[in-house]
């Protein structure tokens, strides 16, 4: 019904229409100025949801992406066998039963929370105390977990950021905000190694490429 | 010197301009990765999705029509769709294995009870902005945007009339729009 189409601006802005409704709304949209105006405003708001979730992506990702670019867009180029391709391949049932079974371990990476718990619980993990703050860093081989308490609450436009500091300087290991009690348990992104120093700074929301805030705490692995 | 707009960078990609793509990448990868991570929760899977999104952006750059939306919006849509598809494939696979999967949790939405790791930056910042919305507005938007449900599916899940959901979404986005103006 035409009257109801006007009501679909918000769901459209949120991409919450199925294919059929989306197509009929788009047809309506091209002829309806009122909807176009409303969509402009609501799209900006929906766009904010995209901006607000931003966080630093691993540097290696860019290397992979740039290397995988085909010289001319629009031309099909064989994608490197990434893990995602492997998942699709396996789901297609082409993989032999054995490969499928072996693949399970690869296909279900644990969540960060599970990894952090596992590291904290492991008898093999090595613990070092934090300098400057209540807490510790617990390392298991090439992964580490930061556990801190008494962290000051932050304004909405600020974040805490962890760093691995080695010979080449600080590398971001992730950003986080403490919970309501000032505690945080954070799995560091990247590779832990003996000799690296873990650092904590306060940065603008979204994190920084290099530390801009003063170092609040350190721990030498 | 004027900074090129995201729209113009994307258009240059269509002619094979890898420098333009590199700039576009730098500008948006944080949002692409962050959104994928909010939907998928697992950073490794989020990385895979982000990789595939950026390749798709490059491959399909000639399809981008600046009259029908912004480059950022176009890329956000690709990201959301791929992330949500990835979660659904993962859930189907688990169901096929007969795994005792968690009841189909809508990806990215809701507060995970007893989460060991403290709130991630992205959840908190989005939550801060969304704090200005009523609970019901926030819920409808969260389920649709981060959960990938259509408004009809949202209405069904919450057992609420379609008109109510449409209103909550609209009012919520309008309020978010007002909040942004004041930031």
XYZ file of C-alpha atoms in Angstrom:
404
model
C 0.000 0.000 0.000
C 1.397 3.325 -1.003
C 0.673 5.004 2.329
C 2.865 2.528 4.149
C 5.823 3.074 1.864
C 6.487 6.444 3.487
C 6.956 4.616 6.755
C 9.808 2.527 5.397
C 12.403 5.275 5.341
C 13.891 4.345 8.711
C 14.034 0.588 8.070
C 15.595 1.348 4.690
C 18.213 3.569 6.293
C 19.045 0.688 8.630
C 19.077 -1.771 5.737
C 16.296 -3.667 7.460
C 14.128 -4.420 4.444
C 13.993 -7.696 2.589
C 14.712 -7.695 -1.118
C 11.126 -7.286 -2.306
C 10.324 -4.394 0.017
C 13.651 -2.774 -0.677
C 13.013 -2.785 -4.419
C 9.507 -1.388 -4.134
C 10.685 1.248 -1.674
C 13.513 2.290 -3.989
C 11.032 2.676 -6.832
C 8.882 4.840 -4.569
C 11.911 6.802 -3.342
C 12.944 7.915 -6.800
C 9.641 9.770 -7.123
C 9.098 10.974 -3.560
C 10.909 14.061 -2.429
C 9.575 13.895 1.094
C 11.076 10.448 1.545
C 14.330 11.526 -0.061
C 14.691 14.345 2.427
C 13.889 12.174 5.375
C 16.256 9.497 4.129
C 19.089 11.977 3.937
C 18.742 12.818 7.614
C 18.197 9.250 8.800
C 21.071 7.903 6.676
C 23.442 10.262 8.426
C 22.320 8.885 11.747
C 22.631 5.296 10.547
C 26.034 6.216 9.184
C 27.024 7.314 12.663
C 26.554 3.737 13.807
C 29.228 2.789 11.279
C 31.616 5.502 12.437
C 31.088 4.780 16.094
C 32.220 1.168 15.873
C 35.634 2.054 14.426
C 38.727 0.537 16.001
C 42.322 0.005 14.840
C 42.702 -2.832 12.353
C 45.873 -4.959 12.268
C 48.584 -3.602 9.967
C 49.054 -7.005 8.357
C 45.500 -6.782 7.025
C 46.404 -3.920 4.754
C 49.398 -5.833 3.390
C 47.183 -8.773 2.528
C 44.491 -6.660 0.954
C 46.878 -4.618 -1.186
C 48.640 -7.792 -2.296
C 45.325 -9.405 -3.247
C 44.057 -6.510 -5.369
C 43.572 -7.424 -8.980
C 45.236 -4.922 -11.349
C 41.910 -3.968 -12.887
C 38.761 -3.875 -10.818
C 35.829 -5.587 -12.411
C 38.036 -8.375 -13.629
C 37.826 -11.580 -11.677
C 41.058 -12.534 -9.990
C 41.662 -15.725 -8.075
C 41.495 -14.936 -4.378
C 44.232 -16.377 -2.280
C 42.965 -19.278 -0.231
C 42.077 -17.352 2.886
C 40.514 -18.980 5.881
C 37.119 -17.683 4.794
C 37.487 -19.403 1.429
C 38.385 -22.580 3.230
C 35.222 -22.323 5.298
C 33.100 -21.917 2.160
C 34.881 -24.780 0.497
C 34.301 -27.034 3.458
C 30.653 -26.091 3.765
C 30.164 -26.908 0.095
C 30.881 -30.471 1.093
C 33.685 -30.775 -1.390
C 36.215 -31.471 1.309
C 36.864 -35.060 2.233
C 35.415 -36.150 5.547
C 38.864 -36.266 7.088
C 39.718 -32.765 5.960
C 36.417 -31.594 7.348
C 37.131 -33.098 10.736
C 40.636 -31.714 10.820
C 39.305 -28.375 9.711
C 37.022 -27.980 12.710
C 39.831 -26.869 14.943
C 40.742 -24.208 12.417
C 37.186 -23.177 11.667
C 36.100 -22.385 15.185
C 38.510 -19.886 16.647
C 37.744 -19.162 20.280
C 36.385 -15.788 21.248
C 38.734 -13.338 22.891
C 37.019 -13.842 26.228
C 37.587 -17.592 26.033
C 41.223 -17.113 25.067
C 41.779 -14.693 27.929
C 40.184 -17.088 30.409
C 42.253 -19.967 29.103
C 45.466 -18.009 29.466
C 44.643 -16.832 32.977
C 43.755 -20.361 34.032
C 46.752 -22.062 32.491
C 49.489 -23.360 34.752
C 52.001 -22.682 31.989
C 51.324 -18.959 31.951
C 53.831 -16.476 33.257
C 52.674 -13.511 35.292
C 54.279 -10.115 35.779
C 53.030 -7.309 37.974
C 52.054 -3.929 36.587
C 54.100 -0.853 37.399
C 51.902 2.168 37.951
C 48.574 0.454 38.374
C 46.966 -2.388 40.292
C 47.101 -5.464 38.150
C 49.183 -7.827 36.084
C 49.977 -9.095 32.638
C 49.761 -12.826 32.111
C 51.568 -14.367 29.159
C 51.195 -17.770 27.561
C 53.662 -18.297 24.699
C 52.840 -15.569 22.182
C 49.632 -14.296 23.745
C 49.110 -12.078 26.752
C 46.252 -10.839 28.890
C 46.158 -7.517 30.689
C 44.283 -7.513 33.997
C 43.877 -4.159 35.679
C 41.809 -2.587 38.429
C 41.246 0.875 39.736
C 41.106 2.248 36.212
C 39.559 5.698 36.124
C 36.335 5.964 34.185
C 36.777 7.746 30.880
C 34.816 10.393 29.015
C 32.937 9.173 25.950
C 35.588 10.426 23.543
C 38.529 8.738 25.263
C 39.807 5.189 25.443
C 42.552 3.172 27.042
C 45.081 1.664 24.660
C 47.573 -1.124 25.202
C 50.945 -1.285 23.461
C 53.692 -3.792 22.869
C 56.890 -1.791 23.099
C 59.962 -3.379 21.553
C 63.071 -2.271 19.751
C 61.072 -0.685 16.966
C 58.904 1.314 19.301
C 55.307 0.913 20.436
C 52.830 -1.157 18.447
C 49.141 -1.020 19.302
C 47.814 -4.086 21.090
C 44.220 -2.997 21.249
C 41.861 -0.549 22.914
C 39.325 -0.997 25.671
C 37.216 0.731 28.272
C 37.025 -0.501 31.877
C 33.794 -1.866 33.285
C 31.724 0.064 35.798
C 33.915 -1.080 38.716
C 37.124 0.133 37.069
C 38.286 -3.348 36.153
C 39.453 -4.665 32.833
C 40.599 -8.020 31.532
C 41.866 -7.646 27.995
C 43.430 -10.072 25.548
C 46.208 -8.152 23.816
C 46.180 -8.124 20.031
C 49.432 -9.092 18.418
C 52.371 -11.244 19.405
C 53.697 -11.367 22.950
C 57.346 -12.167 23.531
C 59.803 -12.132 26.381
C 61.531 -8.792 26.611
C 58.651 -6.786 25.233
C 57.198 -4.135 27.476
C 53.444 -3.824 27.723
C 52.349 -0.204 28.079
C 49.032 1.459 28.851
C 48.064 4.961 27.771
C 44.903 6.973 27.467
C 44.047 8.016 23.917
C 41.251 9.614 21.940
C 38.357 7.258 21.134
C 39.252 4.877 18.333
C 42.860 4.704 19.465
C 46.016 6.214 18.020
C 48.763 4.917 15.771
C 51.362 5.914 18.330
C 50.938 6.777 22.011
C 49.933 10.375 22.529
C 48.925 10.157 26.179
C 51.304 9.667 29.066
C 52.163 6.090 29.935
C 49.983 5.022 32.860
C 51.418 1.589 33.505
C 54.028 -0.810 32.184
C 55.027 -4.429 32.586
C 58.086 -6.126 31.164
C 57.404 -9.594 29.833
C 45.159 21.489 -0.716
C 41.720 20.021 -0.581
C 41.401 16.465 0.694
C 39.703 14.220 -1.845
C 36.287 13.032 -0.739
C 35.621 9.365 -0.072
C 33.207 9.378 -3.005
C 35.869 10.633 -5.385
C 38.450 8.165 -4.066
C 36.042 5.313 -4.706
C 35.338 6.567 -8.197
C 39.058 6.628 -8.920
C 39.275 3.008 -7.815
C 37.014 2.128 -10.718
C 39.813 3.137 -13.070
C 42.350 1.003 -11.237
C 43.874 3.735 -9.053
C 45.492 1.781 -6.220
C 46.749 4.901 -4.476
C 43.195 6.143 -4.207
C 42.164 2.753 -2.866
C 44.951 2.883 -0.309
C 43.687 6.227 0.984
C 40.129 4.979 1.026
C 41.296 1.928 2.927
C 43.092 4.015 5.549
C 40.035 6.193 6.084
C 37.500 3.423 6.457
C 39.188 0.205 7.555
C 38.685 1.107 11.223
C 34.925 1.259 10.758
C 34.842 -1.802 8.495
C 36.864 -3.905 10.912
C 35.094 -2.500 13.963
C 31.634 -3.198 12.578
C 32.600 -6.704 11.516
C 33.978 -7.298 14.972
C 30.859 -6.029 16.666
C 28.739 -8.398 14.623
C 31.077 -11.403 14.745
C 32.785 -10.770 18.103
C 35.813 -12.782 17.044
C 38.634 -10.553 15.755
C 40.103 -13.248 13.510
C 36.834 -13.754 11.682
C 36.301 -10.001 11.615
C 39.676 -9.674 9.914
C 38.679 -12.184 7.250
C 35.432 -10.363 6.611
C 37.175 -6.991 6.482
C 39.631 -8.418 3.950
C 36.821 -9.713 1.748
C 34.885 -6.449 2.076
C 37.803 -4.346 0.890
C 38.423 -6.641 -2.059
C 34.768 -6.428 -2.984
C 34.914 -2.630 -2.726
C 37.791 -2.647 -5.196
C 36.198 -5.178 -7.547
C 32.828 -3.454 -7.620
C 33.959 0.151 -7.434
C 32.586 0.757 -10.920
C 29.106 -0.074 -9.591
C 29.136 2.755 -7.068
C 26.682 5.493 -8.025
C 27.326 8.753 -6.169
C 23.775 9.902 -6.865
C 22.280 7.067 -4.881
C 24.278 7.323 -1.707
C 27.664 7.953 -0.181
C 30.783 5.838 -0.589
C 30.826 5.355 3.156
C 27.211 4.176 3.183
C 27.862 1.817 0.274
C 30.871 0.313 2.022
C 29.012 0.105 5.342
C 26.263 -1.898 3.654
C 28.740 -4.326 2.093
C 30.419 -4.747 5.477
C 27.193 -5.387 7.348
C 25.918 -7.877 4.817
C 29.127 -9.883 4.720
C 29.482 -9.877 8.496
C 25.902 -10.980 9.005
C 26.218 -13.673 6.323
C 29.356 -14.944 8.019
C 27.591 -15.256 11.341
C 24.659 -17.045 9.748
C 26.923 -19.511 7.905
C 28.710 -20.204 11.136
C 25.424 -20.854 12.921
C 24.118 -23.099 10.135
C 27.319 -25.053 10.198
C 27.038 -25.535 13.933
C 23.426 -26.627 13.617
C 24.357 -29.106 10.911
C 27.022 -30.614 13.110
C 24.345 -31.059 15.727
C 26.461 -29.003 18.053
C 24.787 -27.901 21.179
C 24.925 -24.393 19.806
C 23.876 -21.430 21.801
C 20.255 -20.713 20.885
C 20.464 -18.546 17.811
C 21.915 -15.505 19.448
C 21.425 -12.469 17.283
C 24.963 -11.416 16.458
C 26.301 -8.308 18.107
C 23.211 -7.476 20.101
C 22.411 -7.817 23.734
C 24.710 -7.814 26.700
C 26.629 -11.049 27.030
C 26.131 -12.149 30.604
C 29.284 -12.954 32.527
C 31.627 -11.771 29.807
C 35.123 -12.108 31.194
C 36.607 -9.488 28.936
C 35.474 -5.991 29.793
C 33.368 -4.027 27.369
C 35.110 -3.329 24.127
C 35.664 0.246 23.059
C 33.242 -0.077 20.166
C 30.397 -1.414 22.287
C 30.874 1.329 24.821
C 31.066 4.166 22.372
C 28.071 2.979 20.436
C 26.293 2.432 23.728
C 27.154 5.963 24.845
C 25.620 7.442 21.721
C 22.713 5.043 21.890
C 22.197 5.971 25.556
C 20.324 8.974 24.305
C 17.692 6.718 22.831
C 14.966 4.989 24.773
C 15.560 1.317 25.522
C 12.975 0.312 22.955
C 14.408 2.507 20.224
C 17.882 1.234 20.939
C 16.774 -2.363 20.902
C 15.013 -2.063 17.552
C 17.993 -0.351 15.946
C 20.506 -2.766 17.460
C 18.623 -5.837 16.269
C 18.306 -4.431 12.770
C 21.657 -2.817 12.259
C 24.017 -5.097 14.154
C 21.818 -8.156 14.164
C 20.855 -8.059 10.514
C 17.144 -8.592 11.078
C 14.547 -7.011 8.825
C 12.025 -4.788 10.560
C 9.428 -7.527 10.156
C 11.750 -10.020 11.859
C 12.365 -7.524 14.649
C 8.627 -7.084 15.139
C 8.121 -10.840 15.219
C 10.949 -11.438 17.651
C 9.713 -8.768 20.034
C 6.063 -9.640 19.436
C 5.242 -6.039 18.669
C 3.185 -4.511 15.814
C 4.995 -3.523 12.629
C 3.953 0.103 12.957
C 5.468 0.302 16.427
C 8.812 -1.001 15.215
C 8.892 1.403 12.302
C 8.162 4.283 14.672
C 10.843 3.220 17.145
C 13.407 2.998 14.380
C 12.479 6.349 12.963
C 12.339 8.155 16.300
C 15.563 6.501 17.408
C 17.440 7.567 14.303
C 16.032 11.058 14.546
C 17.206 11.310 18.118
C 20.635 9.990 17.177
C 20.731 12.628 14.477
C 19.999 15.335 17.064
C 22.676 13.980 19.403
C 25.233 14.048 16.613
C 24.464 17.666 15.918
C 25.392 18.464 19.474
C 28.628 16.489 19.557
